[in-house]
Coordinates of C-alpha atoms and ligand atoms in Angstrom, one line a residue:
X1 CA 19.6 -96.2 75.5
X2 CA 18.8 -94.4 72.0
X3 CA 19.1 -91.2 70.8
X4 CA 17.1 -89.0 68.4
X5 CA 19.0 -86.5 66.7
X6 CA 18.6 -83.6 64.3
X7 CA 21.8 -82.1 62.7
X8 CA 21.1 -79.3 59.8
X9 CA 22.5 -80.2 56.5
X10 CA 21.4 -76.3 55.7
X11 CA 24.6 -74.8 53.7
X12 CA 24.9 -72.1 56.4
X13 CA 25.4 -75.0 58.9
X14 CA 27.6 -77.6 57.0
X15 CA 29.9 -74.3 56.1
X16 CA 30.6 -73.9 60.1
X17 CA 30.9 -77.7 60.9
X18 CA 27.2 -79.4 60.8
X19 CA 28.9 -82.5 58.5
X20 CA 31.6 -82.8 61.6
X21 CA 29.3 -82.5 64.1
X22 CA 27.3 -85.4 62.8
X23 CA 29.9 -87.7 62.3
X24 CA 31.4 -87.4 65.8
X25 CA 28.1 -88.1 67.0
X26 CA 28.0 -91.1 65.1
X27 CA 31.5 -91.8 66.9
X28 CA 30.4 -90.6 70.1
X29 CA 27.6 -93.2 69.5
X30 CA 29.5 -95.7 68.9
X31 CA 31.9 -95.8 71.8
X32 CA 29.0 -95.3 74.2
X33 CA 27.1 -98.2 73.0
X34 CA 24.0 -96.0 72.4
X35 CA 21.5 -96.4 69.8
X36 CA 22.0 -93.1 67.6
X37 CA 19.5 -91.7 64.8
X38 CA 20.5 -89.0 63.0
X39 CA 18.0 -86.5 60.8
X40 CA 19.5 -84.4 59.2
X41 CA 17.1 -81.2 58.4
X42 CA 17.3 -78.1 57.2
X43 CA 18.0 -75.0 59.8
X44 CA 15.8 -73.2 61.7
X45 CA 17.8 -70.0 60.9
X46 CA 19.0 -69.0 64.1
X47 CA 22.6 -68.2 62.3
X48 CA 24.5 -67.2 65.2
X49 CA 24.1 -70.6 67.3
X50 CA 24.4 -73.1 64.0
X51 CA 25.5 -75.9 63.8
X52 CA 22.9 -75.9 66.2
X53 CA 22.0 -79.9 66.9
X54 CA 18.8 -81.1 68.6
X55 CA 17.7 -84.2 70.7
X56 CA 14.0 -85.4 71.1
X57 CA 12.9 -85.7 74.6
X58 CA 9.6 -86.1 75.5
X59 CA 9.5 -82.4 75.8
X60 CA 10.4 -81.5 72.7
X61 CA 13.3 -81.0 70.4
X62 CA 16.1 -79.7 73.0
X63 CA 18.8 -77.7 71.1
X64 CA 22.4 -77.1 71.6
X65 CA 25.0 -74.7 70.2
X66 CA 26.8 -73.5 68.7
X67 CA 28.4 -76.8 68.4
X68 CA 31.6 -78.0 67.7
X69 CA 33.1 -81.7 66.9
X70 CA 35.0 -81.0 70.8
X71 CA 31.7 -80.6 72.0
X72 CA 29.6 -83.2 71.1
X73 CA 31.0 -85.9 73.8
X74 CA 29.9 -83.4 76.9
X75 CA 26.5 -82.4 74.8
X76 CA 25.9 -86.5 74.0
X77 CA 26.2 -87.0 77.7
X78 CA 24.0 -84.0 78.3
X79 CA 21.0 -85.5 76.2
X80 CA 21.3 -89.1 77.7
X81 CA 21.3 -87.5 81.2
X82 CA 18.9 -85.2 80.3
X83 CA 21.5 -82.9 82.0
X84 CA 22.6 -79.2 82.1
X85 CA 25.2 -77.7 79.8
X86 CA 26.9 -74.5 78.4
X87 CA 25.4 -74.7 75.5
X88 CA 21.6 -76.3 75.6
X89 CA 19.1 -73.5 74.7
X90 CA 16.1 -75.4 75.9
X91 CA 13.1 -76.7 73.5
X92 CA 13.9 -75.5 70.6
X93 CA 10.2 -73.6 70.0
X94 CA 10.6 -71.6 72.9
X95 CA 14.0 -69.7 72.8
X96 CA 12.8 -66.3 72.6
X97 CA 13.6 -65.6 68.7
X98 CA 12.1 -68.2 67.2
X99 CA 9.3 -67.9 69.7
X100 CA 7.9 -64.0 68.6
X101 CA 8.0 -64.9 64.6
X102 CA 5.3 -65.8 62.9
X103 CA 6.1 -69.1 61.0
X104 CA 3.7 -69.3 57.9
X105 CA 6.1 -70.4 55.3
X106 CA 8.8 -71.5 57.3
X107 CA 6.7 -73.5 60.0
X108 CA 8.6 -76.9 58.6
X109 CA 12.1 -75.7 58.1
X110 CA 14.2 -77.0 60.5
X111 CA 11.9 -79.2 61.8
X112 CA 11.4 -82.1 59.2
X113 CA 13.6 -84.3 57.0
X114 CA 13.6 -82.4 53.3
X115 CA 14.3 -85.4 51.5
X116 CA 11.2 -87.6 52.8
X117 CA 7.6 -86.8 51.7
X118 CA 5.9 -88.9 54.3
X119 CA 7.5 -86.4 57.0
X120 CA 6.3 -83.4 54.9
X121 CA 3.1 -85.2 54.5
X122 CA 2.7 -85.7 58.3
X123 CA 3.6 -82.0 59.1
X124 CA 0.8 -80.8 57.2
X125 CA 2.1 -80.9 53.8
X126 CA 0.1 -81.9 50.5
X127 CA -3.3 -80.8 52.0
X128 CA -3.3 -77.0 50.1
X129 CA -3.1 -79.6 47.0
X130 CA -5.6 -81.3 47.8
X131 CA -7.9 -78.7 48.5
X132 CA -6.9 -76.9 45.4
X133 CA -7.9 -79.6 43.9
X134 CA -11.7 -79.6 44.9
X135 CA -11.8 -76.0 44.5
X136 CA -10.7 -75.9 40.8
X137 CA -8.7 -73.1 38.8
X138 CA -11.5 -70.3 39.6
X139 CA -11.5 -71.1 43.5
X140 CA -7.4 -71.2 43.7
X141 CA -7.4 -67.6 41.6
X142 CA -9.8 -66.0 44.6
X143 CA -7.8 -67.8 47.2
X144 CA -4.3 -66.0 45.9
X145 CA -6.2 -63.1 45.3
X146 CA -7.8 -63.2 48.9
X147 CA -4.7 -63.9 50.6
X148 CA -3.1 -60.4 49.1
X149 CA 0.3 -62.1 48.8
X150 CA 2.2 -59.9 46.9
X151 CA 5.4 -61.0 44.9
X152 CA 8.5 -61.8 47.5
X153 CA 11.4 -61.5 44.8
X154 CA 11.1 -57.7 45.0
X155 CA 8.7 -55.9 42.9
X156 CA 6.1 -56.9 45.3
X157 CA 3.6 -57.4 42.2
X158 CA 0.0 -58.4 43.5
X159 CA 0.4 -62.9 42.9
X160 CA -3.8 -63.4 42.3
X161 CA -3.6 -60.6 39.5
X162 CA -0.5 -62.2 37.4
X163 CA -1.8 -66.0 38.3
X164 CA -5.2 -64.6 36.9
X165 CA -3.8 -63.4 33.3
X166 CA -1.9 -66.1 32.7
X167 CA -4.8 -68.2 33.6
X168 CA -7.0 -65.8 31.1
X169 CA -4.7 -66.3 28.3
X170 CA -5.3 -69.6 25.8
X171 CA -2.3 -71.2 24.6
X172 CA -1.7 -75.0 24.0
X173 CA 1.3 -74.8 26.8
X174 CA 1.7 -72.8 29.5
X175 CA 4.8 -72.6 32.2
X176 CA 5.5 -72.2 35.4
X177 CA 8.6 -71.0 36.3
X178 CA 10.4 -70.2 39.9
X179 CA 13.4 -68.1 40.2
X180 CA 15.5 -69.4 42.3
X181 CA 18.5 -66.9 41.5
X182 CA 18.6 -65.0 44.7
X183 CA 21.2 -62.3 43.6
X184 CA 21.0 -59.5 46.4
X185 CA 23.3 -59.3 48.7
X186 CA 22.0 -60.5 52.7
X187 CA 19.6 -62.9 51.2
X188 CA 19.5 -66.4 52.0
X189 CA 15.9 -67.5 52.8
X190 CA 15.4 -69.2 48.8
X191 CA 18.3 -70.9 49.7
X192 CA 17.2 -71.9 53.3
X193 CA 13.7 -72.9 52.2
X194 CA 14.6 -75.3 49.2
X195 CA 17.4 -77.0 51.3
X196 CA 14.7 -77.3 54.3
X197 CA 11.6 -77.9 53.0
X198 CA 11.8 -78.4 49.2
X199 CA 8.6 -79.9 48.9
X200 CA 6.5 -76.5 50.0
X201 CA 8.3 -75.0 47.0
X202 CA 7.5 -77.7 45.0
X203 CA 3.3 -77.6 46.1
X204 CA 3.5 -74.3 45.2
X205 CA 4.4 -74.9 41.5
X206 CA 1.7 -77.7 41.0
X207 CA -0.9 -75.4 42.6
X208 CA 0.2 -72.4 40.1
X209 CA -0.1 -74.9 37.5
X210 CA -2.9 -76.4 38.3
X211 CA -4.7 -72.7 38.9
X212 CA -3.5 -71.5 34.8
X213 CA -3.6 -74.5 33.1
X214 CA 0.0 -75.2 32.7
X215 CA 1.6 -78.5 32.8
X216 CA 5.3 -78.2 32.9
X217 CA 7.9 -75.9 35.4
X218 CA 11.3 -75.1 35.7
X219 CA 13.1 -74.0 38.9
X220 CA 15.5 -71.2 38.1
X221 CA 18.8 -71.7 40.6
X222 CA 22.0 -69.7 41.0
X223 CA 25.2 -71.9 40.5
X224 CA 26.4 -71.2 43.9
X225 CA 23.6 -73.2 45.5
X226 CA 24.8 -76.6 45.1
X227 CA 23.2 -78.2 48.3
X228 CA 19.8 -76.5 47.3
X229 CA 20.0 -78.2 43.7
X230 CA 20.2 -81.6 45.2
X231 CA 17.7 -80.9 47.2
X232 CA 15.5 -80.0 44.8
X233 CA 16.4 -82.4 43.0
X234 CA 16.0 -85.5 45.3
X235 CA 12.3 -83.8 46.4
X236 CA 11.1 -83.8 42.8
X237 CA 12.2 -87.7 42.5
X238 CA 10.4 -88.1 45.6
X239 CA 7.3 -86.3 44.7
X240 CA 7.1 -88.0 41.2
X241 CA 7.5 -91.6 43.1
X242 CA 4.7 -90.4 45.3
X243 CA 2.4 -89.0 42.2
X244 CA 2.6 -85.7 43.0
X245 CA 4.6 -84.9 40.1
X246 CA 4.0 -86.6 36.4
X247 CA 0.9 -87.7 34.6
X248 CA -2.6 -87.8 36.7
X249 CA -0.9 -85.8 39.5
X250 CA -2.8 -86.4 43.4
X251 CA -5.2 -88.9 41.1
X252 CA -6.7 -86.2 39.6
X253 CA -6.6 -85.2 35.7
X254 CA -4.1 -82.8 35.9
X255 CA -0.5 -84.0 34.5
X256 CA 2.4 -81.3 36.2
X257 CA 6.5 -81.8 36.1
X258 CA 9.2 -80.0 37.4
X259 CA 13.0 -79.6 36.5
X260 CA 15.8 -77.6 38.0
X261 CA 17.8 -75.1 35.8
X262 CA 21.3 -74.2 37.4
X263 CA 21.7 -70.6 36.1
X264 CA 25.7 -69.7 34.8
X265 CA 25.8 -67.0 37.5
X266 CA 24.8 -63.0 36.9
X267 CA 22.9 -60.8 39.0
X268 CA 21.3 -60.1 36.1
X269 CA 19.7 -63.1 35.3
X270 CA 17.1 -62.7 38.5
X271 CA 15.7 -60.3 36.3
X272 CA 12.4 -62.3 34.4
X273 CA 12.7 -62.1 31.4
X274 CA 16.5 -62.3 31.6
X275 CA 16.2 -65.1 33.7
X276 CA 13.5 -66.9 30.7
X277 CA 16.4 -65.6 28.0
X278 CA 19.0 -67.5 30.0
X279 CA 16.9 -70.9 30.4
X280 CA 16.0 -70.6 27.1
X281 CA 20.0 -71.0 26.4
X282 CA 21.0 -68.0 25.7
X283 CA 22.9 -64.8 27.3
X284 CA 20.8 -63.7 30.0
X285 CA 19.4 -60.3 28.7
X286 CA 16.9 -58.3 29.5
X287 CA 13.9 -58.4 27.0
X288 CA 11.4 -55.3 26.9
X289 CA 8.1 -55.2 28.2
X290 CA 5.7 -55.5 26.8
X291 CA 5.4 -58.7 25.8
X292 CA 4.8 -59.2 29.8
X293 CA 6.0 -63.2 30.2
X294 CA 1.9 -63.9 31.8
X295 CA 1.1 -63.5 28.0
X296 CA 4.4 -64.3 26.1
X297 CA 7.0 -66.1 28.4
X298 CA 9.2 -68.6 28.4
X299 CA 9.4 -70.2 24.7
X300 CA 6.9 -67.3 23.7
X301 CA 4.3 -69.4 25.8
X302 CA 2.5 -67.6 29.0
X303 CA 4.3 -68.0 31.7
X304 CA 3.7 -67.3 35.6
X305 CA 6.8 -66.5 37.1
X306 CA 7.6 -65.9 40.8
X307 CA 9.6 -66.1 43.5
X308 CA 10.8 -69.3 45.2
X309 CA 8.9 -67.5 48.7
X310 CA 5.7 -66.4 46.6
X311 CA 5.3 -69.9 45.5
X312 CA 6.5 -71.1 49.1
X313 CA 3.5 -68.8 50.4
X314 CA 0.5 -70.8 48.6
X315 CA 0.3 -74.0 50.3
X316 CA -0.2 -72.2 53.8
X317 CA -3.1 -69.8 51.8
X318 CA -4.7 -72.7 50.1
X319 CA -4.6 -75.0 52.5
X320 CA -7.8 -73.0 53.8
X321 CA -5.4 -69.8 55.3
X322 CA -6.3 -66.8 52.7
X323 CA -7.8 -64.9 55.0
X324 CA -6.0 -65.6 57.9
X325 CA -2.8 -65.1 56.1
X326 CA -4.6 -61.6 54.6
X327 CA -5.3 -60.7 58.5
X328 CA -1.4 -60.2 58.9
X329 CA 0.3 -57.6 58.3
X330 CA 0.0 -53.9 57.2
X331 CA -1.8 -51.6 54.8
X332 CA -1.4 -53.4 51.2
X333 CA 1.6 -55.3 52.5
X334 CA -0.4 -58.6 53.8
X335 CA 0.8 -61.7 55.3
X336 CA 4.6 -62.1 56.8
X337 CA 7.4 -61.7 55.2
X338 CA 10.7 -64.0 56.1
X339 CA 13.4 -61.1 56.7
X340 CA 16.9 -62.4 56.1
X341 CA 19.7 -60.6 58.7
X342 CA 22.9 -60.0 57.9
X343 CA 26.3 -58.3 57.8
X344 CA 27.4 -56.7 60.8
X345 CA 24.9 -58.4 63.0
X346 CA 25.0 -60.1 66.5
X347 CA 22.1 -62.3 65.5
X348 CA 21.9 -62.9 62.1
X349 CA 19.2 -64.9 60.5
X350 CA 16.1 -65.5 58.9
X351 CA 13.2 -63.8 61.1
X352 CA 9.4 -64.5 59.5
X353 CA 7.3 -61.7 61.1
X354 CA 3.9 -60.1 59.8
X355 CA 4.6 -56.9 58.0
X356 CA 4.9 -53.8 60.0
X357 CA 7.7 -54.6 62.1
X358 CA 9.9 -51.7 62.5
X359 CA 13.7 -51.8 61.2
X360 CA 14.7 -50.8 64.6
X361 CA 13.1 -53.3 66.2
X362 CA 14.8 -55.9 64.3
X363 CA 18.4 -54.8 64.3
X364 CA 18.5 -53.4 67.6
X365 CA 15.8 -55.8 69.2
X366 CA 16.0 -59.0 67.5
X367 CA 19.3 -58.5 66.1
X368 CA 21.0 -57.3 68.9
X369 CA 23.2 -54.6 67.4
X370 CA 26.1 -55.0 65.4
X371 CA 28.5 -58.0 65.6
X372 CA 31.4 -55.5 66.6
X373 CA 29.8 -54.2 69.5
X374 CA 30.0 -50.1 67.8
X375 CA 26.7 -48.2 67.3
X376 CA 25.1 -49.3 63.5
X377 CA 25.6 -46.6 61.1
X378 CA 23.3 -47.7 58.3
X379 CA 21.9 -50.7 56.9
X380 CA 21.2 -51.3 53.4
X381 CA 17.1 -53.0 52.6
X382 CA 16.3 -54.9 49.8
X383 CA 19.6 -56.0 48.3
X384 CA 22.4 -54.0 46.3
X385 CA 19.8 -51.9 44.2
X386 CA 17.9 -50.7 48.1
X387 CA 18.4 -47.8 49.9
X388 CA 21.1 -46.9 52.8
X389 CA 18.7 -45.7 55.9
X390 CA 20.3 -44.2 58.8
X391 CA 19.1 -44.4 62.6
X392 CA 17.2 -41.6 61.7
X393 CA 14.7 -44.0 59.7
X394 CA 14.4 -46.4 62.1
X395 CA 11.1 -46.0 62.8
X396 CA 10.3 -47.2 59.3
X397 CA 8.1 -50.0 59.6
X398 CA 8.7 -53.5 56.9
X399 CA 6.4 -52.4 54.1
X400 CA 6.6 -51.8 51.0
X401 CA 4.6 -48.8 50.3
X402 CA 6.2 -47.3 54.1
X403 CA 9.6 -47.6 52.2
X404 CA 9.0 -46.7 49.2
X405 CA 7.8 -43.4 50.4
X406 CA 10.9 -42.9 52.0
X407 CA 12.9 -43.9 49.1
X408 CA 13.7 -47.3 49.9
X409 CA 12.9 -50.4 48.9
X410 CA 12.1 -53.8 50.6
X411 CA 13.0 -56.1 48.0
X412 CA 13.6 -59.5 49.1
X413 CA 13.8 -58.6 52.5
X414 CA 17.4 -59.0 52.8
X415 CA 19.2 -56.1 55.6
X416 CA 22.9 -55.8 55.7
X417 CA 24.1 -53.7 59.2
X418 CA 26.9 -51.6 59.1
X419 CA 28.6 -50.0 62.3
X420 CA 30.4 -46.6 62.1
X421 CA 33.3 -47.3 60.3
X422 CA 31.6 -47.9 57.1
X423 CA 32.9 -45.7 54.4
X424 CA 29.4 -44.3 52.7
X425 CA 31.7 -42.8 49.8
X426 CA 33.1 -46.1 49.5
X427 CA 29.5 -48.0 49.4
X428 CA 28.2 -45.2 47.0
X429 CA 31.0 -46.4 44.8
X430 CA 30.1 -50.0 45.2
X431 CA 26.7 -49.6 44.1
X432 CA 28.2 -48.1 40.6
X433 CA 30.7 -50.5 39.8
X434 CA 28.2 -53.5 40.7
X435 CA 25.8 -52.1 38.4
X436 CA 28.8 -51.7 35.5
X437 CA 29.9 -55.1 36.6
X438 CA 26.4 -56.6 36.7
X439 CA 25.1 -54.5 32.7
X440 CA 23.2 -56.8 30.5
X441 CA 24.7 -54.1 28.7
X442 CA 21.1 -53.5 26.6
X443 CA 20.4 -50.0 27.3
X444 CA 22.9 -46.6 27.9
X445 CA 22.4 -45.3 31.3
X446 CA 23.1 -48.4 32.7
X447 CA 26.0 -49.9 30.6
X448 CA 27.6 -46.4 30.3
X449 CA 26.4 -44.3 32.9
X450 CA 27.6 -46.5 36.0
X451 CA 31.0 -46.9 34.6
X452 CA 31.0 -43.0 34.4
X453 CA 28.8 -43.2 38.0
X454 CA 32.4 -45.0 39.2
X455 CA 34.8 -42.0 37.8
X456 CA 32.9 -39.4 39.3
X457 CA 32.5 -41.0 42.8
X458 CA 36.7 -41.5 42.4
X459 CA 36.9 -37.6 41.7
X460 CA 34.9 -36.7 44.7
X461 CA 36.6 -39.3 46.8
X462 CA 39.9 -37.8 46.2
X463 CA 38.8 -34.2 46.5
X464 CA 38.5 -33.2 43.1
X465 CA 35.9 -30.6 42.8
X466 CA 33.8 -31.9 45.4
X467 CA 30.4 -30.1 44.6
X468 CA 30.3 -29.6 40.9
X469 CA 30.9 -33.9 40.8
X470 CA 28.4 -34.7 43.1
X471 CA 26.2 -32.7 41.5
X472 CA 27.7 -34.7 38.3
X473 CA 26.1 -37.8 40.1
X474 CA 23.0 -36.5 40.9
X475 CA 22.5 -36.2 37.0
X476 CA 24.0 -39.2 36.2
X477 CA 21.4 -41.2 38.8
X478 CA 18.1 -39.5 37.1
X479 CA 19.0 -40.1 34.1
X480 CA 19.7 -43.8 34.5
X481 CA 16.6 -43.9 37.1
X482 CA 14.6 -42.7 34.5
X483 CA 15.7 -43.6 31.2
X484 CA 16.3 -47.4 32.3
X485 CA 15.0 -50.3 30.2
X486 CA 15.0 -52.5 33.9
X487 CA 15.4 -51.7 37.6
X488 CA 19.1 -52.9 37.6
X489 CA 20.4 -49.4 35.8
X490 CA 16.7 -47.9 37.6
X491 CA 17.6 -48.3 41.0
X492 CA 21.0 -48.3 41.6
X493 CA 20.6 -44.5 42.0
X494 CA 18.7 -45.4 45.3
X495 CA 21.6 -47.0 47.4
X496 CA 24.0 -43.7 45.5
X497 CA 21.3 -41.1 46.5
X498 CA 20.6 -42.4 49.3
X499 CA 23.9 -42.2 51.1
X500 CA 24.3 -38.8 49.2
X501 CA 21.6 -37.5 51.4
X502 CA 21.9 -39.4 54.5
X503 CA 26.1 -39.4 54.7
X504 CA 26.7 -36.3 53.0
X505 CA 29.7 -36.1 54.9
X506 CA 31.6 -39.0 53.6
X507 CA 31.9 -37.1 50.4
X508 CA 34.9 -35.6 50.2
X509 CA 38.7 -36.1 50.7
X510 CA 39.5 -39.2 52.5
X511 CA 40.3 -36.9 55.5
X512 CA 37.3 -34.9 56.2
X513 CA 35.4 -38.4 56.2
X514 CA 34.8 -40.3 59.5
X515 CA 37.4 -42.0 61.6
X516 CA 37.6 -45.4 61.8
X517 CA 37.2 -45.7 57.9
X518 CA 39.7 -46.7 55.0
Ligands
FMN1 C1 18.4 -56.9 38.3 C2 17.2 -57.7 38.9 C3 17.5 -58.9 39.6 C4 16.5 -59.6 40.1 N1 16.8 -60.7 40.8 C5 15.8 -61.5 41.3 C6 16.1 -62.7 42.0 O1 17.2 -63.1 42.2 N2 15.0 -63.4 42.5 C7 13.7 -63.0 42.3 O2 12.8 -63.7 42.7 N3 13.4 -61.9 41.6 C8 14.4 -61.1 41.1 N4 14.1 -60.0 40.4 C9 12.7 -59.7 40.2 C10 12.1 -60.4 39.0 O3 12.3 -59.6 37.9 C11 10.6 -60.7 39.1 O4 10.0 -59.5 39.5 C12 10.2 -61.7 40.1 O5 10.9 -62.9 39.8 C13 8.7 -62.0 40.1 O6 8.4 -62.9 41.1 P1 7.5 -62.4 42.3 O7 6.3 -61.7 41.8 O8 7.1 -63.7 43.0 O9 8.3 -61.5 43.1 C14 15.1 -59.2 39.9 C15 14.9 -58.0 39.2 C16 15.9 -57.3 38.7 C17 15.6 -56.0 37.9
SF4_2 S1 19.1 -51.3 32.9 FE1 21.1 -52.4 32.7 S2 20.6 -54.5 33.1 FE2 18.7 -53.5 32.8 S3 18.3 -53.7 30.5 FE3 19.4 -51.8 30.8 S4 21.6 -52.4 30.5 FE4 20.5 -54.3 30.9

């Protein structure tokens, strides 16, 4: 008797016991006399039921969880006997959430072992490479281009056109650089994808460089992802043993390296050219634009810089998908976007879905509601600089020019629920002392006004003149909206505003505000 099976080594898994798991099922293995094989992957991001372990059958991959090390003995027996038990969810590909996304970038994660490029290899990986490589820099720009994948870190900049000036502008070196810093607050899917399937991050980078000439990159990552920095780490070793990294990269005449930068940890440095400052080795702050970093980047050298799902995008497109990938989605918002779940949340996790998707759909649909069972107050899109939206908005759909016209932002399409005790005041408040926390400090309504943001948001909170200090932080918000060097002082009047307008009521003297809260 032998067993197949795959345990997640995903950080959102080993935090609740994946490590354990696998080790009694080594033990498990052991006293049975069975034959075990353990693969650890990275997770399919189904949160709520991780560590959730699977078996292959000649069905396909059954799962089970959420696990724990009491379990495994029951569930070990269950695989052998091909058997019922609490916790088996069936083949994996067909429980019902994983089932109704739309896996373009995510289609490996999960499945294969991150650390071994023949597995990447045999699920499909390598062959945007190769095709890129027939079609040459020109063909690669009007792939990107036709795709109309749009930047995922936030700004939602159009990829082909910045690809396309770096491309356009001569220099002796040009860079390629991922940022990997995934500051806002509910996102996770940077982390998920370069613990899971490193590699499609790392064909990414080579096609970039290949498309504008450039012949070195850099991954960008936060501090507090060590397990993704050893992935990435062990996939670049791999892919330079394989010759997908180094001198005559694929066979071809194209020479391409990567290295991994661990940032020192500020919101901050997510921010590009804060982020270049930083890896350059100095304070991460921001620089003004223009210079843009497409013409004068990192070391003063042009620079295409993106997010770690932008770059995770292009092997799908130019492994002959541009136009299929272009056919999802909405309005200018094409392709699918991989929406992180989070906070308050009965299932919390990463959800890749084509644009359009409404937010009440996926809290109250394919989340489920809130964790604590109470109705969902708000939920804040697009990280600690996005808007609050109440039930009111829920018929918003995911895109980026549906939310921006509603004053909201998608971002990195990370949603944090909230259920009706949340304290709007409180989160208002929040929003100003991250941003006086979070300063580069370079400009004045950012470094100044957010500590004076905090104050005022304290007055109102304790009933001192209620209206003449909100009215105080209405001014205080345009001014830093508008005068602004970078969006971290420019939009945190979006989260303040937004619960302003939406959760007026929360303003005021602890007891006129809602029950249930602080
Ligand atoms: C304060 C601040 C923090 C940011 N943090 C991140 C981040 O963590 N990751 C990211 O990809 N982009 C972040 N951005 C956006 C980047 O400046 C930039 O737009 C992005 O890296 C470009 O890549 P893309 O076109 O692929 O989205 C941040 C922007 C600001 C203003
Ligand atoms: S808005 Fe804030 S973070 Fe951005 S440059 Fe100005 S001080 Fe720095």
């Amino acid at each position: 008797m032998s067993l197949r099976v795959f345990i997640p080594r995903d950080a959102g898994a080993v935090a609740v016991g994946a490590d354990e798991v696998a080790i009694a099922f080594e033990a498990t293995a052991a006293k049975r006399g069975i034959a075990l094989e353990i693969v650890r992957t990275g997770s399919r991001g189904l949160y709520w039921l991780e560590p959730m372990v699977e078996v292959a059958t000649a069905k396909g991959r059954v799962a089970f969880g959420p696990m724990t090390t009491a379990d495994v003995a029951a569930v070990a027996d269950a695989m052998i006997a091909d058997g019922p038990h609490l916790l088996r969810r069936g083949v994996a590909e067909d429980i019902p959430w994983l089932k109704r996304q739309t896996r373009l970038t995510f289609a490996r994660c999960g499945v294969i072992d991150p650390s071994s490029v023949d597995d990447y290899r045999a699920h499909g990986g390598y062959k945007g490479f190769e095709r890129a490589l027939t079609l040459g820099a020109d063909g690669i720009l009007a792939d990107v281009t036709t795709s109309g994948l749009r930047g995922r870190g936030g700004a939602g900049f159009p990829t082909g056109i910045k690809w396309k000036t770096v491309a356009q502008t001569s220099a002796e070196r040009k860079y390629i650089v991922c940022n990997a810093d995934e500051g806002d607050s509910g996102t996770f899917a940077d982390r998920m994808i370069m613990e899971g399937d490193p590699f499609v991050v790392i064909e990414g980078m080579t096609i970039a460089g290949v498309a504008v000439g450039a012949t070195k990159g850099y991954i960008y990552i936060r501090s507090e992802y060590p397990h993704a920095v050893v992935a990435m780490n062990e996939a670049i070793k791999a892919a330079r043993k394989a010759g997908y990294l180094g001198s005559r990269i694929g066979d071809s005449a194209h020479d391409f390296d990567l290295e991994v930068r661990v940032g020192a940890g500020a919101y901050v440095c997510g921010e590009e050219t804060s982020l270049l400052e930083s890896l350059e080795g100095r304070r991460g702050i921001v620089r003004a634009k223009p210079p843009l970093p497409a013409h004068k980047g990192l070391f003063g050298k042009p620079t295409v810089i993106n997010n770690v799902l932008s770059f995770a995008a292009i092997p799908f497109i130019l492994a002959g998908g541009a136009k299929a990938y272009a056919e999802f989605g909405m309005g200018r918002s094409r392709g699918t976007m991989p929406i992180q779940l989070a906070g308050n949340i009965s299932r919390g996790g990463l959800f890749e879905t084509a644009f359009g998707i409404t937010l009440g759909e996926l809290i109250d649909d394919v989340g489920g509601g809130t964790l604590s069972g109470r109705p969902v107050r708000a939920v804040q899109v697009g990280g600690p600089l996005g808007a609050y939206f109440p039930r009111a908005l829920f018929d918003t759909p995911f895109d980026y020019e549906a939310f921006a016209s509603r004053d909201g932002l998608i971002g990195h399409g990370g949603i944090v629920v909230f259920d009706d005790t949340v304290d709007m005041a409180k989160q208002a408040r929040f929003a100003m002392e991250f941003c006086a926390v979070e300063s580069c400090g370079k400009c004045t309504p950012c470094r100044i006004g957010s500590t004076r943001g905090v104050e005022t948001i304290d007055k109102i909170r304790s009933g001192e003149r209620v209206a003449e200090n909100i009215a105080v932080v209405e001014d205080l918000c345009n001014t830093m909206k508008f005068g602004s060097l970078c969006a971290l002082g420019g939009f945190t009047p979006y989260p303040v505003m937004s619960a302003l307008k939406h959760f007026r009521e929360d303003f005021g003297p602890a007891p006129t505000r809602l029950q249930g809260a602080e």
